[in-house]
PDB file of C-alpha atoms in Angstrom:
ATOM      1  CA  GLN M   1       0.000   0.000   0.000  1.00 79.00           C
ATOM      2  CA  VAL M   2       1.083   3.545  -0.754  1.00 87.00           C
ATOM      3  CA  GLN M   3      -0.376   6.355   1.317  1.00 92.00           C
ATOM      4  CA  LEU M   4      -0.191   9.932   0.069  1.00 95.00           C
ATOM      5  CA  VAL M   5      -0.795  13.189   1.933  1.00 96.00           C
ATOM      6  CA  GLU M   6      -0.686  16.552   0.160  1.00 97.00           C
ATOM      7  CA  SER M   7       0.108  19.883   1.758  1.00 97.00           C
ATOM      8  CA  GLY M   8       1.130  23.388   0.776  1.00 98.00           C
ATOM      9  CA  GLY M   9      -2.064  24.630  -0.797  1.00 98.00           C
ATOM     10  CA  GLY M  10      -3.454  28.041  -0.028  1.00 98.00           C
ATOM     11  CA  LEU M  11      -4.439  31.429  -1.353  1.00 98.00           C
ATOM     12  CA  VAL M  12      -2.048  33.309  -3.595  1.00 98.00           C
ATOM     13  CA  GLN M  13      -2.300  36.289  -5.924  1.00 98.00           C
ATOM     14  CA  ALA M  14      -1.953  35.908  -9.665  1.00 98.00           C
ATOM     15  CA  GLY M  15       1.690  35.878 -10.653  1.00 98.00           C
ATOM     16  CA  GLY M  16       2.735  34.408  -7.342  1.00 98.00           C
ATOM     17  CA  SER M  17       4.245  31.059  -6.486  1.00 98.00           C
ATOM     18  CA  LEU M  18       3.333  28.092  -4.377  1.00 98.00           C
ATOM     19  CA  ARG M  19       4.949  24.733  -3.683  1.00 98.00           C
ATOM     20  CA  LEU M  20       2.872  21.663  -3.058  1.00 98.00           C
ATOM     21  CA  SER M  21       4.282  18.708  -1.189  1.00 98.00           C
ATOM     22  CA  CYS M  22       3.186  15.102  -1.157  1.00 96.00           C
ATOM     23  CA  ALA M  23       4.388  12.902   1.666  1.00 95.00           C
ATOM     24  CA  ALA M  24       4.302   9.226   0.819  1.00 92.00           C
ATOM     25  CA  SER M  25       4.576   6.079   2.848  1.00 89.00           C
ATOM     26  CA  GLY M  26       5.074   2.554   1.642  1.00 79.00           C
ATOM     27  CA  ARG M  27       8.096   0.512   0.716  1.00 69.00           C
ATOM     28  CA  THR M  28       7.307   0.603  -2.995  1.00 71.00           C
ATOM     29  CA  PHE M  29       7.164   4.388  -3.306  1.00 76.00           C
ATOM     30  CA  SER M  30      10.513   4.640  -5.062  1.00 78.00           C
ATOM     31  CA  SER M  31       9.210   2.288  -7.749  1.00 83.00           C
ATOM     32  CA  CYS M  32       6.096   4.338  -8.415  1.00 88.00           C
ATOM     33  CA  THR M  33       5.513   6.838 -11.144  1.00 93.00           C
ATOM     34  CA  MET M  34       4.020   9.912  -9.507  1.00 95.00           C
ATOM     35  CA  GLY M  35       1.583  12.438 -10.833  1.00 97.00           C
ATOM     36  CA  TRP M  36      -0.189  15.630  -9.898  1.00 98.00           C
ATOM     37  CA  PHE M  37      -3.773  16.187 -10.962  1.00 98.00           C
ATOM     38  CA  ARG M  38      -6.224  18.977 -10.333  1.00 98.00           C
ATOM     39  CA  GLN M  39      -9.979  19.227 -10.278  1.00 98.00           C
ATOM     40  CA  THR M  40     -12.581  21.972 -10.170  1.00 96.00           C
ATOM     41  CA  PRO M  41     -16.313  21.515  -9.511  1.00 92.00           C
ATOM     42  CA  GLY M  42     -18.127  20.067 -12.494  1.00 91.00           C
ATOM     43  CA  LYS M  43     -14.974  19.067 -14.345  1.00 94.00           C
ATOM     44  CA  GLU M  44     -12.992  15.865 -14.696  1.00 93.00           C
ATOM     45  CA  ARG M  45      -9.783  15.493 -12.801  1.00 96.00           C
ATOM     46  CA  GLU M  46      -7.068  16.635 -15.182  1.00 97.00           C
ATOM     47  CA  PHE M  47      -3.413  15.770 -15.471  1.00 98.00           C
ATOM     48  CA  VAL M  48      -0.962  18.451 -14.425  1.00 98.00           C
ATOM     49  CA  ALA M  49       2.452  16.804 -14.218  1.00 98.00           C
ATOM     50  CA  GLY M  50       4.094  13.419 -13.850  1.00 97.00           C
ATOM     51  CA  ILE M  51       7.515  12.084 -12.950  1.00 96.00           C
ATOM     52  CA  SER M  52       9.180   8.705 -13.412  1.00 93.00           C
ATOM     53  CA  TRP M  53      10.575   6.350 -10.760  1.00 83.00           C
ATOM     54  CA  SER M  54      14.017   7.910 -10.781  1.00 82.00           C
ATOM     55  CA  GLY M  55      12.921  11.442 -11.535  1.00 85.00           C
ATOM     56  CA  GLY M  56      14.722  11.349 -14.853  1.00 89.00           C
ATOM     57  CA  THR M  57      11.613  11.844 -16.937  1.00 94.00           C
ATOM     58  CA  SER M  58       8.886  14.411 -16.424  1.00 97.00           C
ATOM     59  CA  SER M  59       5.753  15.304 -18.302  1.00 97.00           C
ATOM     60  CA  TYR M  60       3.530  18.373 -18.128  1.00 98.00           C
ATOM     61  CA  ALA M  61       0.175  19.491 -19.349  1.00 98.00           C
ATOM     62  CA  ASP M  62       0.473  22.203 -21.981  1.00 98.00           C
ATOM     63  CA  SER M  63      -1.383  24.606 -19.730  1.00 97.00           C
ATOM     64  CA  VAL M  64       1.336  24.522 -17.065  1.00 98.00           C
ATOM     65  CA  LYS M  65       4.463  23.846 -19.109  1.00 98.00           C
ATOM     66  CA  GLY M  66       7.149  26.374 -18.331  1.00 98.00           C
ATOM     67  CA  ARG M  67       5.440  27.462 -15.125  1.00 98.00           C
ATOM     68  CA  PHE M  68       5.233  24.306 -13.016  1.00 98.00           C
ATOM     69  CA  THR M  69       8.006  21.915 -12.061  1.00 98.00           C
ATOM     70  CA  ILE M  70       7.541  18.451 -10.620  1.00 98.00           C
ATOM     71  CA  SER M  71      10.304  16.809  -8.608  1.00 96.00           C
ATOM     72  CA  ARG M  72      10.732  13.925  -6.229  1.00 94.00           C
ATOM     73  CA  ASP M  73      12.989  12.963  -3.369  1.00 92.00           C
ATOM     74  CA  ASN M  74      12.835   9.214  -2.972  1.00 87.00           C
ATOM     75  CA  ALA M  75      15.114   9.252   0.059  1.00 88.00           C
ATOM     76  CA  ASN M  76      12.500  11.306   1.872  1.00 90.00           C
ATOM     77  CA  ASN M  77       9.465   9.711   0.231  1.00 90.00           C
ATOM     78  CA  ALA M  78       8.228  12.974  -1.175  1.00 94.00           C
ATOM     79  CA  VAL M  79       7.126  14.531  -4.434  1.00 95.00           C
ATOM     80  CA  TYR M  80       6.739  18.243  -5.055  1.00 97.00           C
ATOM     81  CA  LEU M  81       5.041  20.591  -7.446  1.00 98.00           C
ATOM     82  CA  GLN M  82       6.592  24.027  -7.710  1.00 98.00           C
ATOM     83  CA  MET M  83       4.058  26.395  -9.216  1.00 98.00           C
ATOM     84  CA  ASN M  84       5.207  29.756 -10.538  1.00 98.00           C
ATOM     85  CA  SER M  85       3.444  32.533 -12.421  1.00 98.00           C
ATOM     86  CA  LEU M  86       0.135  31.307 -11.108  1.00 98.00           C
ATOM     87  CA  LYS M  87      -3.051  32.252 -12.909  1.00 98.00           C
ATOM     88  CA  PRO M  88      -6.652  32.335 -11.675  1.00 97.00           C
ATOM     89  CA  GLU M  89      -7.400  29.366 -13.923  1.00 97.00           C
ATOM     90  CA  ASP M  90      -4.951  27.319 -11.863  1.00 98.00           C
ATOM     91  CA  THR M  91      -7.448  27.410  -9.009  1.00 98.00           C
ATOM     92  CA  ALA M  92      -8.403  23.841  -8.159  1.00 98.00           C
ATOM     93  CA  VAL M  93      -8.004  21.035  -5.691  1.00 98.00           C
ATOM     94  CA  TYR M  94      -4.659  19.430  -6.396  1.00 98.00           C
ATOM     95  CA  TYR M  95      -4.126  15.722  -5.892  1.00 98.00           C
ATOM     96  CA  CYS M  96      -1.009  13.626  -5.646  1.00 97.00           C
ATOM     97  CA  ALA M  97      -1.238  10.193  -7.257  1.00 96.00           C
ATOM     98  CA  ALA M  98       0.903   7.107  -7.735  1.00 94.00           C
ATOM     99  CA  ARG M  99       0.994   4.166 -10.110  1.00 92.00           C
ATOM    100  CA  SER M 100       3.205   1.091 -10.268  1.00 89.00           C
ATOM    101  CA  SER M 101       4.308   1.557 -13.848  1.00 86.00           C
ATOM    102  CA  ALA M 102       7.352   2.980 -15.545  1.00 85.00           C
ATOM    103  CA  ARG M 103       5.136   4.963 -17.895  1.00 89.00           C
ATOM    104  CA  ILE M 104       3.736   8.326 -16.847  1.00 93.00           C
ATOM    105  CA  GLY M 105      -0.019   8.158 -17.076  1.00 93.00           C
ATOM    106  CA  VAL M 106      -1.952  11.243 -18.127  1.00 94.00           C
ATOM    107  CA  THR M 107      -5.438  10.190 -17.068  1.00 95.00           C
ATOM    108  CA  GLN M 108      -6.773   9.708 -13.565  1.00 95.00           C
ATOM    109  CA  TYR M 109      -7.841   6.174 -14.411  1.00 95.00           C
ATOM    110  CA  GLU M 110      -4.234   5.033 -14.687  1.00 95.00           C
ATOM    111  CA  TYR M 111      -3.440   5.798 -11.056  1.00 95.00           C
ATOM    112  CA  VAL M 112      -4.260   3.586  -8.107  1.00 93.00           C
ATOM    113  CA  TYR M 113      -3.183   5.593  -5.083  1.00 94.00           C
ATOM    114  CA  TRP M 114      -4.426   9.087  -4.282  1.00 96.00           C
ATOM    115  CA  GLY M 115      -3.990  11.728  -1.631  1.00 97.00           C
ATOM    116  CA  GLN M 116      -6.871  13.659  -0.112  1.00 97.00           C
ATOM    117  CA  GLY M 117      -6.175  16.807  -2.103  1.00 97.00           C
ATOM    118  CA  THR M 118      -5.120  20.332  -1.213  1.00 98.00           C
ATOM    119  CA  GLN M 119      -6.898  23.504  -2.278  1.00 98.00           C
ATOM    120  CA  VAL M 120      -5.074  26.078  -4.378  1.00 98.00           C
ATOM    121  CA  THR M 121      -6.813  29.388  -4.954  1.00 98.00           C
ATOM    122  CA  VAL M 122      -5.320  32.064  -7.186  1.00 98.00           C
ATOM    123  CA  SER M 123      -6.880  35.488  -6.932  1.00 97.00           C
ATOM    124  CA  SER M 124      -6.673  38.328  -9.420  1.00 93.00           C
TER     125      SER M 124
END
């Protein structure tokens, strides 16, 4: 089992920055591909960023490319999402997810383990 707990969400003005953290537990964490998703009311949970087992490969949604950076620290069982140049449309509940595959999945259905989510609100 892999347990995930997100933190770091909050209220920030447009153009600001925020770093989300995901604390993971479970002996297989280092073998999991990790992803960040976000969801707003009435919409499907959408892919934001993903990172491979070793952290050598990352993938981003076009909407956040160049602004967000995903990273992981396997020694500390953590994955992060650094969000810069935030826009109001980035407002959502952000979820950390894990899957036991070498391939980065870009749909929520490809991930088995999920955190509880953390709210990010970007004001203008």
